[in-house]
Coordinates of N, CA and C and ligand atoms in Angstrom, one line a residue:
M1 N -3.5 -65.9 -36.3 CA -4.7 -66.5 -35.6 C -4.8 -66.1 -34.2
K2 N -3.6 -66.1 -33.5 CA -3.5 -65.7 -32.1 C -4.0 -64.2 -32.0
L3 N -3.5 -63.4 -33.0 CA -3.9 -62.0 -33.0 C -5.4 -61.8 -33.1
L4 N -6.0 -62.7 -34.0 CA -7.4 -62.6 -34.2 C -8.2 -63.0 -32.9
Q5 N -7.7 -64.1 -32.3 CA -8.4 -64.5 -31.0 C -8.3 -63.4 -30.0
A6 N -7.1 -62.8 -29.9 CA -6.9 -61.7 -28.9 C -7.8 -60.5 -29.2
S7 N -8.0 -60.2 -30.4 CA -8.8 -59.0 -30.7 C -10.3 -59.3 -30.5
V8 N -10.7 -60.6 -30.8 CA -12.1 -61.0 -30.5 C -12.3 -60.9 -29.0
C9 N -11.3 -61.3 -28.2 CA -11.4 -61.3 -26.8 C -11.6 -59.8 -26.3
L10 N -10.7 -59.0 -26.8 CA -10.7 -57.6 -26.4 C -12.1 -56.9 -26.8
I11 N -12.6 -57.2 -28.0 CA -13.8 -56.6 -28.4 C -15.0 -57.0 -27.5
S12 N -15.0 -58.4 -27.2 CA -16.1 -58.8 -26.3 C -16.1 -58.2 -25.0
L13 N -14.8 -58.0 -24.5 CA -14.7 -57.3 -23.2 C -15.2 -55.9 -23.2
V14 N -14.9 -55.2 -24.3 CA -15.3 -53.8 -24.4 C -16.9 -53.8 -24.5
L15 N -17.5 -54.8 -25.2 CA -18.9 -54.8 -25.3 C -19.6 -55.2 -24.0
V16 N -19.0 -56.1 -23.2 CA -19.6 -56.6 -22.0 C -19.5 -55.7 -20.8
L17 N -18.3 -55.1 -20.7 CA -18.0 -54.2 -19.5 C -19.1 -53.2 -19.2
P18 N -19.5 -52.4 -20.2 CA -20.5 -51.4 -19.8 C -21.8 -52.0 -19.3
S19 N -22.2 -53.2 -19.8 CA -23.5 -53.7 -19.3 C -23.3 -54.2 -17.8
I20 N -22.1 -54.6 -17.5 CA -21.8 -55.0 -16.1 C -22.0 -53.8 -15.2
F21 N -21.4 -52.7 -15.6 CA -21.6 -51.5 -14.8 C -23.0 -51.0 -14.7
A22 N -23.7 -51.1 -15.8 CA -25.1 -50.7 -15.9 C -25.9 -51.5 -14.9
A23 N -25.7 -52.9 -14.9 CA -26.4 -53.7 -14.0 C -26.1 -53.4 -12.5
S24 N -24.9 -53.0 -12.2 CA -24.6 -52.8 -10.8 C -25.2 -51.4 -10.4
S25 N -25.2 -50.4 -11.3 CA -25.8 -49.1 -10.9 C -27.3 -49.2 -10.8
S26 N -27.9 -50.2 -11.5 CA -29.4 -50.2 -11.4 C -29.8 -51.1 -10.2
E27 N -28.7 -51.6 -9.5 CA -29.0 -52.3 -8.2 C -28.5 -51.6 -7.0
D28 N -28.4 -50.3 -7.1 CA -27.8 -49.6 -6.0 C -28.6 -49.3 -4.8
F29 N -29.9 -49.6 -4.9 CA -30.8 -49.7 -3.7 C -32.1 -50.4 -4.1
D30 N -32.9 -50.8 -3.1 CA -34.0 -51.6 -3.5 C -35.4 -50.9 -3.3
F31 N -35.5 -50.0 -2.4 CA -36.7 -49.3 -2.2 C -36.4 -48.0 -1.3
F32 N -37.4 -47.2 -1.1 CA -37.3 -46.0 -0.3 C -38.1 -46.1 1.0
Y33 N -37.6 -45.6 2.1 CA -38.5 -45.2 3.2 C -38.9 -43.8 3.0
F34 N -40.2 -43.5 3.1 CA -40.6 -42.1 3.1 C -41.0 -41.8 4.6
V35 N -40.3 -40.9 5.2 CA -40.4 -40.7 6.7 C -41.0 -39.4 7.0
Q36 N -42.1 -39.4 7.8 CA -42.7 -38.1 8.2 C -42.7 -38.0 9.7
Q37 N -42.5 -36.8 10.2 CA -42.4 -36.6 11.7 C -43.6 -35.8 12.2
W38 N -44.0 -36.1 13.5 CA -45.0 -35.3 14.1 C -44.3 -34.2 14.9
P39 N -44.6 -33.0 14.6 CA -43.8 -31.9 15.2 C -44.0 -31.8 16.7
G40 N -45.2 -32.1 17.2 CA -45.4 -32.1 18.7 C -44.5 -33.0 19.4
S41 N -44.1 -34.2 18.8 CA -43.2 -35.1 19.4 C -41.8 -34.8 19.3
Y42 N -41.4 -34.0 18.3 CA -40.0 -33.5 18.2 C -39.8 -32.5 19.3
C43 N -40.9 -31.7 19.5 CA -40.7 -30.5 20.4 C -40.9 -30.7 21.9
D44 N -41.7 -31.8 22.3 CA -42.0 -31.9 23.7 C -41.0 -32.8 24.5
T45 N -39.9 -33.1 23.8 CA -38.9 -33.9 24.5 C -38.0 -33.1 25.4
Q46 N -37.1 -33.7 26.2 CA -36.3 -33.0 27.1 C -35.4 -32.0 26.3
K47 N -35.1 -32.4 25.0 CA -34.2 -31.5 24.2 C -34.9 -30.3 23.7
S48 N -36.3 -30.4 23.5 CA -37.0 -29.3 23.0 C -36.7 -29.0 21.5
C49 N -37.2 -27.9 21.0 CA -37.0 -27.6 19.5 C -37.0 -26.1 19.3
C50 N -36.8 -25.7 18.1 CA -36.8 -24.3 17.7 C -37.7 -24.2 16.4
Y51 N -38.7 -23.3 16.4 CA -39.5 -23.1 15.2 C -38.6 -22.5 14.1
P52 N -39.0 -22.8 12.9 CA -38.2 -22.2 11.8 C -38.4 -20.6 11.7
T53 N -37.5 -20.0 11.0 CA -37.5 -18.5 11.0 C -38.8 -18.0 10.4
S54 N -39.5 -18.9 9.6 CA -40.8 -18.4 9.0 C -42.0 -18.6 10.0
G55 N -41.7 -19.1 11.2 CA -42.8 -19.1 12.2 C -43.2 -20.5 12.5
K56 N -44.1 -20.7 13.5 CA -44.6 -22.0 13.9 C -45.2 -22.7 12.7
P57 N -44.8 -24.0 12.4 CA -45.4 -24.7 11.3 C -46.8 -25.1 11.7
A58 N -47.6 -25.5 10.7 CA -48.9 -26.0 10.9 C -48.9 -27.3 11.8
A59 N -50.0 -27.5 12.5 CA -50.1 -28.8 13.3 C -50.4 -29.9 12.3
D60 N -49.4 -30.3 11.6 CA -49.5 -31.4 10.7 C -48.2 -32.2 10.6
F61 N -48.2 -33.4 10.1 CA -47.0 -34.1 9.9 C -46.1 -33.4 8.9
G62 N -44.8 -33.4 9.2 CA -43.8 -32.8 8.2 C -42.9 -33.9 7.7
I63 N -42.4 -33.6 6.5 CA -41.5 -34.5 5.9 C -40.2 -34.6 6.7
H64 N -39.6 -35.8 6.9 CA -38.2 -35.9 7.4 C -37.3 -36.2 6.2
G65 N -37.7 -37.2 5.5 CA -36.8 -37.5 4.3 C -37.3 -38.7 3.5
L66 N -36.7 -38.9 2.3 CA -37.0 -40.0 1.4 C -35.6 -40.7 1.3
W67 N -35.6 -42.0 1.9 CA -34.4 -42.6 2.2 C -34.2 -43.9 1.4
P68 N -33.3 -44.0 0.4 CA -33.0 -45.2 -0.3 C -32.5 -46.3 0.7
N69 N -33.0 -47.5 0.5 CA -32.6 -48.6 1.4 C -32.4 -49.9 0.7
Y70 N -31.7 -50.8 1.3 CA -31.6 -52.2 0.8 C -32.6 -53.1 1.5
K71 N -32.9 -54.2 0.8 CA -33.9 -55.2 1.4 C -33.3 -55.8 2.6
D72 N -32.0 -55.8 2.8 CA -31.4 -56.5 4.0 C -31.4 -55.5 5.2
G73 N -32.0 -54.3 5.0 CA -32.1 -53.4 6.2 C -31.0 -52.4 6.2
T74 N -29.9 -52.6 5.5 CA -28.8 -51.6 5.5 C -29.2 -50.5 4.4
Y75 N -28.4 -49.5 4.4 CA -28.7 -48.4 3.4 C -27.4 -47.7 3.0
P76 N -27.4 -47.1 1.8 CA -26.3 -46.3 1.3 C -26.4 -44.9 1.9
S77 N -25.3 -44.2 2.0 CA -25.5 -42.8 2.4 C -24.3 -41.9 1.9
N78 N -24.6 -40.6 1.8 CA -23.6 -39.7 1.2 C -22.9 -40.2 0.0
C79 N -23.6 -40.4 -1.1 CA -23.1 -41.1 -2.2 C -22.4 -40.3 -3.2
D80 N -22.5 -39.0 -3.2 CA -22.0 -38.2 -4.3 C -21.7 -36.7 -3.9
D81 N -20.4 -36.5 -3.5 CA -20.1 -35.1 -3.0 C -19.9 -34.2 -4.2
T82 N -20.0 -34.7 -5.4 CA -19.9 -33.7 -6.5 C -21.3 -33.1 -6.9
K83 N -22.3 -33.5 -6.2 CA -23.7 -33.0 -6.4 C -24.2 -32.4 -5.1
P84 N -23.6 -31.2 -4.7 CA -24.1 -30.6 -3.4 C -25.5 -30.1 -3.6
F85 N -26.2 -29.8 -2.5 CA -27.5 -29.2 -2.5 C -27.4 -27.9 -3.2
D86 N -28.4 -27.6 -4.1 CA -28.4 -26.4 -4.8 C -29.8 -25.8 -4.8
S87 N -30.0 -24.8 -3.9 CA -31.4 -24.4 -3.8 C -32.0 -23.7 -5.0
S88 N -31.0 -23.3 -6.0 CA -31.6 -22.7 -7.2 C -32.3 -23.7 -8.1
T89 N -32.0 -25.0 -7.9 CA -32.7 -26.0 -8.7 C -34.1 -26.3 -8.2
I90 N -34.4 -25.8 -6.9 CA -35.7 -26.1 -6.4 C -36.5 -24.8 -6.0
S91 N -36.1 -23.7 -6.6 CA -36.7 -22.4 -6.2 C -38.3 -22.5 -6.4
D92 N -38.7 -23.2 -7.3 CA -40.2 -23.3 -7.5 C -40.9 -24.1 -6.4
L93 N -40.1 -24.9 -5.6 CA -40.7 -25.7 -4.6 C -40.5 -25.2 -3.2
V94 N -39.7 -24.1 -3.0 CA -39.3 -23.7 -1.7 C -40.5 -23.3 -0.8
S95 N -41.5 -22.6 -1.4 CA -42.6 -22.2 -0.5 C -43.4 -23.4 0.0
S96 N -43.6 -24.4 -0.8 CA -44.2 -25.6 -0.4 C -43.4 -26.4 0.6
M97 N -42.0 -26.3 0.4 CA -41.1 -27.0 1.3 C -41.2 -26.4 2.7
K98 N -41.3 -25.1 2.7 CA -41.4 -24.4 4.1 C -42.6 -24.8 4.8
R99 N -43.7 -25.1 4.1 CA -44.9 -25.6 4.8 C -44.9 -27.0 5.1
N100 N -44.4 -27.8 4.2 CA -44.5 -29.3 4.3 C -43.2 -30.0 4.8
W101 N -42.1 -29.3 4.8 CA -40.8 -29.9 5.2 C -40.1 -29.0 6.2
P102 N -40.8 -28.5 7.2 CA -40.2 -27.5 8.1 C -39.2 -28.1 9.0
T103 N -38.2 -27.3 9.4 CA -37.1 -27.7 10.3 C -37.5 -27.3 11.7
L104 N -37.2 -28.2 12.7 CA -37.5 -27.9 14.1 C -36.3 -27.9 14.9
A105 N -35.1 -28.1 14.3 CA -33.9 -28.2 15.0 C -33.5 -26.8 15.5
C106 N -32.7 -26.8 16.5 CA -32.1 -25.5 17.0 C -30.7 -25.4 16.5
P107 N -30.2 -24.1 16.3 CA -31.0 -22.9 16.3 C -32.0 -22.8 15.1
S108 N -32.9 -21.9 15.2 CA -33.9 -21.7 14.1 C -33.2 -21.5 12.8
G109 N -33.8 -22.0 11.8 CA -33.3 -21.8 10.4 C -34.4 -21.8 9.4
S110 N -34.1 -21.6 8.2 CA -35.1 -21.5 7.1 C -35.6 -22.9 6.7
G111 N -34.7 -23.9 7.0 CA -35.0 -25.2 6.5 C -34.0 -25.7 5.5
E112 N -33.2 -24.8 4.9 CA -32.2 -25.1 3.9 C -31.2 -26.1 4.5
A113 N -30.8 -26.0 5.7 CA -29.8 -26.9 6.3 C -30.3 -28.3 6.4
F114 N -31.6 -28.4 6.8 CA -32.2 -29.7 6.9 C -32.4 -30.3 5.5
W115 N -32.8 -29.6 4.5 CA -33.0 -30.1 3.2 C -31.7 -30.5 2.6
E116 N -30.7 -29.7 2.9 CA -29.3 -30.0 2.4 C -28.8 -31.3 2.9
H117 N -29.0 -31.5 4.3 CA -28.6 -32.7 4.9 C -29.3 -33.9 4.3
E118 N -30.6 -33.8 4.1 CA -31.3 -34.9 3.6 C -30.9 -35.3 2.1
W119 N -30.7 -34.2 1.3 CA -30.3 -34.4 0.0 C -28.9 -35.1 0.0
E120 N -27.9 -34.5 0.7 CA -26.6 -35.0 0.7 C -26.4 -36.4 1.3
K121 N -27.1 -36.7 2.4 CA -27.0 -38.0 3.0 C -27.8 -39.1 2.2
H122 N -29.0 -38.7 1.8 CA -29.9 -39.8 1.2 C -30.2 -39.5 -0.3
G123 N -30.5 -38.3 -0.6 CA -30.9 -38.0 -2.0 C -29.8 -38.3 -3.0
T124 N -28.6 -38.1 -2.6 CA -27.5 -38.3 -3.6 C -27.4 -39.8 -3.9
C125 N -28.0 -40.7 -3.1 CA -27.9 -42.1 -3.3 C -29.1 -42.6 -4.2
S126 N -29.9 -41.7 -4.6 CA -31.1 -42.0 -5.4 C -31.0 -41.5 -6.9
Q127 N -29.8 -41.0 -7.2 CA -29.7 -40.3 -8.5 C -29.8 -41.2 -9.7
S128 N -29.7 -42.5 -9.6 CA -29.9 -43.4 -10.7 C -31.4 -43.3 -11.1
V129 N -32.3 -42.8 -10.3 CA -33.7 -42.8 -10.5 C -34.3 -41.4 -10.6
I130 N -33.8 -40.5 -9.7 CA -34.4 -39.1 -9.6 C -33.3 -38.1 -9.4
N131 N -33.5 -37.0 -10.0 CA -32.5 -35.9 -9.8 C -32.9 -35.0 -8.6
Q132 N -32.2 -34.0 -8.3 CA -32.4 -33.2 -7.1 C -33.8 -32.6 -7.1
H133 N -34.3 -32.0 -8.2 CA -35.6 -31.4 -8.2 C -36.7 -32.5 -8.0
E134 N -36.5 -33.7 -8.7 CA -37.4 -34.8 -8.5 C -37.4 -35.4 -7.1
Y135 N -36.3 -35.3 -6.5 CA -36.2 -35.8 -5.1 C -37.1 -35.1 -4.2
F136 N -37.1 -33.7 -4.3 CA -37.9 -32.9 -3.4 C -39.4 -32.9 -3.9
Q137 N -39.6 -32.9 -5.2 CA -40.9 -32.8 -5.7 C -41.7 -34.2 -5.4
T138 N -41.0 -35.3 -5.5 CA -41.6 -36.6 -5.2 C -42.0 -36.6 -3.8
S139 N -41.1 -36.1 -2.9 CA -41.4 -36.1 -1.5 C -42.6 -35.3 -1.1
L140 N -42.7 -34.1 -1.7 CA -43.9 -33.3 -1.5 C -45.1 -34.0 -2.0
G141 N -45.1 -34.6 -3.1 CA -46.2 -35.4 -3.7 C -46.7 -36.5 -2.7
L142 N -45.7 -37.2 -2.2 CA -46.0 -38.3 -1.3 C -46.7 -37.8 0.0
K143 N -46.2 -36.7 0.5 CA -46.8 -36.1 1.7 C -48.3 -35.8 1.5
Q144 N -48.5 -35.2 0.3 CA -49.9 -34.8 0.0 C -50.8 -36.1 -0.1
K145 N -50.2 -37.1 -0.8 CA -50.9 -38.3 -1.2 C -51.2 -39.1 0.1
T146 N -50.3 -39.2 1.0 CA -50.5 -40.1 2.2 C -51.4 -39.4 3.2
N147 N -51.4 -38.1 3.3 CA -52.3 -37.4 4.2 C -52.5 -38.1 5.6
L148 N -51.4 -38.2 6.3 CA -51.4 -39.0 7.5 C -52.4 -38.5 8.6
L149 N -52.4 -37.1 8.8 CA -53.2 -36.6 9.8 C -54.7 -36.8 9.4
G150 N -55.0 -36.7 8.2 CA -56.4 -37.0 7.7 C -56.8 -38.5 8.0
A151 N -55.8 -39.4 7.8 CA -56.1 -40.8 8.0 C -56.4 -41.1 9.5
L152 N -55.6 -40.4 10.4 CA -55.7 -40.6 11.8 C -57.0 -40.0 12.3
T153 N -57.2 -38.7 11.9 CA -58.4 -38.0 12.5 C -59.7 -38.7 12.0
K154 N -59.7 -39.2 10.8 CA -60.9 -39.9 10.3 C -61.3 -41.1 11.2
A155 N -60.2 -41.7 11.8 CA -60.5 -42.8 12.7 C -60.6 -42.4 14.2
G156 N -60.8 -41.1 14.4 CA -61.0 -40.6 15.8 C -59.7 -40.5 16.6
I157 N -58.5 -40.5 15.9 CA -57.2 -40.4 16.5 C -56.7 -39.0 16.3
N158 N -56.8 -38.2 17.4 CA -56.5 -36.8 17.3 C -55.2 -36.4 18.1
P159 N -54.5 -35.4 17.7 CA -53.3 -34.9 18.5 C -53.8 -34.1 19.7
D160 N -54.3 -34.8 20.7 CA -54.9 -34.1 21.8 C -54.2 -34.5 23.2
G161 N -53.1 -35.2 23.1 CA -52.4 -35.6 24.3 C -52.9 -36.9 24.9
N162 N -53.9 -37.5 24.3 CA -54.4 -38.8 24.8 C -53.6 -39.9 24.2
S163 N -53.8 -41.1 24.8 CA -53.1 -42.3 24.3 C -54.0 -43.1 23.4
Y164 N -53.4 -43.7 22.4 CA -54.2 -44.5 21.5 C -53.4 -45.8 21.3
S165 N -54.1 -46.9 20.9 CA -53.4 -48.1 20.7 C -52.6 -48.1 19.4
L166 N -51.4 -48.6 19.5 CA -50.5 -48.7 18.3 C -51.2 -49.4 17.2
E167 N -52.0 -50.4 17.5 CA -52.8 -51.1 16.5 C -53.7 -50.2 15.8
S168 N -54.4 -49.4 16.5 CA -55.4 -48.5 15.9 C -54.8 -47.4 15.0
I169 N -53.6 -47.0 15.4 CA -52.8 -46.0 14.6 C -52.4 -46.7 13.3
R170 N -51.8 -47.8 13.4 CA -51.3 -48.6 12.2 C -52.5 -48.9 11.3
G171 N -53.6 -49.4 11.9 CA -54.7 -49.8 11.2 C -55.4 -48.6 10.4
S172 N -55.4 -47.4 11.0 CA -56.1 -46.3 10.3 C -55.2 -45.8 9.1
I173 N -53.9 -45.9 9.3 CA -53.0 -45.5 8.2 C -53.1 -46.5 7.1
K174 N -53.2 -47.8 7.4 CA -53.3 -48.9 6.4 C -54.6 -48.7 5.7
A175 N -55.7 -48.5 6.4 CA -57.0 -48.4 5.8 C -57.0 -47.2 4.8
S176 N -56.4 -46.1 5.1 CA -56.4 -44.9 4.3 C -55.4 -45.0 3.1
T177 N -54.2 -45.4 3.4 CA -53.2 -45.4 2.3 C -53.2 -46.7 1.5
G178 N -53.7 -47.8 2.1 CA -53.6 -49.1 1.5 C -52.3 -49.9 1.9
F179 N -51.4 -49.2 2.7 CA -50.1 -49.9 3.0 C -49.8 -49.8 4.5
T180 N -49.1 -50.8 4.9 CA -48.8 -50.9 6.3 C -47.6 -50.0 6.7
P181 N -47.9 -49.1 7.6 CA -46.8 -48.2 8.0 C -46.0 -48.8 9.2
W182 N -44.8 -48.2 9.4 CA -44.0 -48.6 10.6 C -44.0 -47.3 11.4
I183 N -44.2 -47.5 12.7 CA -44.3 -46.4 13.6 C -43.1 -46.3 14.5
E184 N -42.5 -45.1 14.6 CA -41.3 -44.9 15.5 C -41.8 -44.0 16.6
C185 N -41.4 -44.4 17.8 CA -41.8 -43.7 19.0 C -40.6 -43.0 19.6
N186 N -40.8 -41.9 20.3 CA -39.8 -41.3 21.2 C -40.5 -41.0 22.5
R187 N -39.8 -40.3 23.4 CA -40.4 -40.1 24.7 C -40.5 -38.6 25.0
D188 N -41.7 -38.3 25.6 CA -41.9 -36.8 25.9 C -41.1 -36.5 27.2
G189 N -41.2 -35.3 27.6 CA -40.4 -34.8 28.8 C -40.6 -35.6 30.0
S190 N -41.7 -36.3 30.2 CA -42.0 -37.1 31.3 C -41.7 -38.6 31.1
G191 N -41.2 -38.9 29.9 CA -40.8 -40.3 29.7 C -41.9 -41.2 29.0
N192 N -43.1 -40.6 28.7 CA -44.1 -41.4 28.0 C -43.8 -41.6 26.5
S193 N -44.1 -42.9 26.1 CA -43.8 -43.2 24.7 C -44.9 -42.6 23.8
Q194 N -44.4 -42.0 22.7 CA -45.4 -41.2 21.9 C -45.0 -41.4 20.4
L195 N -46.1 -41.1 19.6 CA -46.0 -41.2 18.1 C -45.0 -40.2 17.6
Y196 N -43.9 -40.6 17.1 CA -42.9 -39.6 16.6 C -42.8 -39.6 15.1
Q197 N -42.5 -40.8 14.4 CA -42.3 -40.8 13.0 C -43.1 -41.9 12.4
V198 N -43.6 -41.7 11.1 CA -44.3 -42.7 10.4 C -43.5 -43.0 9.1
Y199 N -43.2 -44.3 8.9 CA -42.4 -44.8 7.7 C -43.4 -45.5 6.8
L200 N -43.4 -45.1 5.5 CA -44.1 -45.8 4.5 C -43.0 -46.2 3.4
C201 N -43.3 -47.2 2.7 CA -42.3 -47.6 1.7 C -42.7 -47.3 0.3
V202 N -41.7 -46.9 -0.6 CA -41.9 -46.5 -1.9 C -41.1 -47.4 -2.8
D203 N -41.6 -47.7 -4.0 CA -40.9 -48.6 -4.9 C -39.6 -47.9 -5.4
R204 N -38.7 -48.6 -6.0 CA -37.4 -48.0 -6.3 C -37.4 -47.0 -7.5
S205 N -38.5 -47.0 -8.2 CA -38.6 -46.0 -9.3 C -39.3 -44.8 -8.7
A206 N -39.6 -44.7 -7.5 CA -40.2 -43.6 -6.8 C -41.6 -43.3 -7.4
S207 N -42.3 -44.3 -7.9 CA -43.6 -44.0 -8.5 C -44.8 -44.3 -7.6
G208 N -44.6 -45.0 -6.5 CA -45.8 -45.2 -5.6 C -45.4 -46.0 -4.4
L209 N -46.4 -46.1 -3.5 CA -46.2 -46.8 -2.2 C -46.2 -48.3 -2.5
I210 N -45.5 -49.1 -1.7 CA -45.4 -50.5 -1.7 C -45.5 -51.0 -0.2
E211 N -45.7 -52.3 -0.1 CA -45.6 -52.9 1.3 C -44.0 -52.9 1.5
C212 N -43.7 -52.6 2.8 CA -42.2 -52.6 3.1 C -41.6 -54.0 3.0
P213 N -40.5 -54.1 2.3 CA -39.7 -55.3 2.2 C -39.1 -55.7 3.5
V214 N -38.8 -54.7 4.4 CA -38.2 -54.9 5.7 C -38.6 -53.7 6.5
F215 N -38.8 -53.9 7.8 CA -39.1 -52.8 8.7 C -37.9 -52.4 9.5
P216 N -37.7 -51.2 9.9 CA -36.6 -50.8 10.8 C -36.8 -51.5 12.2
H217 N -35.9 -51.3 13.1 CA -36.0 -51.9 14.4 C -36.5 -50.8 15.4
G218 N -36.9 -51.3 16.6 CA -37.3 -50.3 17.6 C -38.7 -50.7 18.1
K219 N -39.1 -50.1 19.2 CA -40.3 -50.5 19.8 C -41.1 -49.4 20.4
C220 N -42.4 -49.4 20.2 CA -43.3 -48.5 20.9 C -44.0 -49.3 22.0
G221 N -44.7 -48.6 22.9 CA -45.6 -49.3 23.8 C -46.8 -49.7 23.0
A222 N -47.7 -50.5 23.7 CA -49.0 -50.9 23.0 C -49.9 -49.8 22.9
Q223 N -49.8 -48.8 23.9 CA -50.6 -47.6 23.9 C -49.6 -46.4 23.8
I224 N -49.8 -45.5 22.9 CA -48.9 -44.4 22.8 C -49.6 -43.1 22.7
E225 N -48.9 -42.1 23.2 CA -49.5 -40.7 23.3 C -49.4 -40.1 21.9
F226 N -50.4 -39.3 21.6 CA -50.4 -38.4 20.4 C -50.5 -37.0 20.9
P227 N -49.3 -36.3 21.1 CA -49.3 -35.0 21.7 C -49.8 -33.9 20.8
S228 N -50.3 -32.9 21.3 CA -50.7 -31.7 20.5 C -49.5 -31.0 20.0
F229 N -49.7 -30.1 19.1 CA -48.6 -29.2 18.6 C -49.1 -27.8 18.5
Ligands
5GP1 P1 -31.8 -42.9 14.3 O1 -30.5 -43.5 14.7 O2 -32.2 -41.7 15.0 O3 -32.9 -43.9 14.1 O4 -31.5 -42.4 12.8 C1 -30.6 -41.4 12.5 C2 -30.5 -41.2 11.0 O5 -30.0 -42.4 10.4 C3 -31.9 -41.1 10.3 O6 -32.4 -39.8 10.4 C4 -31.5 -41.4 8.9 O7 -30.9 -40.4 8.3 C5 -30.6 -42.6 9.1 N1 -31.3 -43.9 9.2 C6 -31.7 -44.5 10.3 N2 -32.4 -45.7 10.0 C7 -32.4 -45.7 8.6 C8 -32.8 -46.7 7.7 O8 -33.4 -47.7 8.0 N3 -32.7 -46.4 6.4 C9 -32.1 -45.3 6.0 N4 -31.9 -45.0 4.7 N5 -31.6 -44.3 6.8 C10 -31.7 -44.6 8.2
5GP2 P1 -30.9 -37.7 9.9 O1 -31.4 -38.0 11.3 O2 -31.9 -37.6 8.8 O3 -29.6 -38.2 9.5 O4 -30.5 -36.2 10.2 C1 -31.3 -35.3 10.7 C2 -30.4 -34.1 10.7 O5 -31.2 -33.0 10.3 C3 -29.9 -33.8 12.1 O6 -28.6 -33.2 12.0 C4 -30.8 -32.7 12.6 O7 -30.3 -31.8 13.5 C5 -31.2 -32.0 11.4 N1 -32.6 -31.5 11.4 C6 -32.9 -30.3 11.1 N2 -34.2 -30.1 11.3 C7 -34.8 -31.3 11.7 C8 -36.1 -31.7 12.0 O8 -37.1 -31.0 12.0 N3 -36.2 -33.0 12.3 C9 -35.2 -33.9 12.4 N4 -35.4 -35.1 12.7 N5 -33.9 -33.5 12.1 C10 -33.7 -32.2 11.7

């Protein structure tokens, strides 16, 4: 009888354990930030920038990354060093990546080092939902779909070095995408607050935009510059 009880116990454990692991791996993050950067604001700081080896990028927002996040504002990073960046898995995307995900860090590079960093720090934490090819393809799709520069220029907000109200910038992106963005500012060489990065939130299955469960911290002025590039 004891033996029977023990084996029933063991069998239930074997049956239950995998579902416990499945539950925890499906709760490994809650949503994504999709982050795009304005190249003019990366380049006009005291630190300056370097154009990629393929030449000066278009005067458009560029992708920074797709970042898994928790609802409490914290985030996982560098989740899997057994899955390094492998450019051969994204060879069909590279020409689009050069245009839409250009690197501006110095020294000049092709972009591979930036993409590798984003995949290894953030992408590896999203593998319960998307693989490496899907990570980059999803990001490219989101860039096209959100068309931030189109949203801003439609509202008369142009990268011309003038200042615009933070409210009008937020409002025009909300009107065009349907979702509230979070705006990150940095400072130009003279110390003026300017539009640097735009955060939009994406549901955990990476299928579309959502309202952000939580916003990052940080502050812009009420009026911020939109520098040219
Ligand atoms: P910074 O300290 O410049 O805001 O961020 C440096 C880097 O930390 C970012 O480029 C990004 O890789 C990571 N990071 C900062 N804030 C967040 C966040 O709220 N969520 C995630 N997933 N990563 C972040
Ligand atoms: P994160 O801030 O996402 O953790 O890391 C950004 C890293 O990518 C830094 O090491 C930065 O030097 C590098 N990087 C390369 N190109 C760019 C770029 O165009 N923009 C930003 N923000 N970082 C870049």
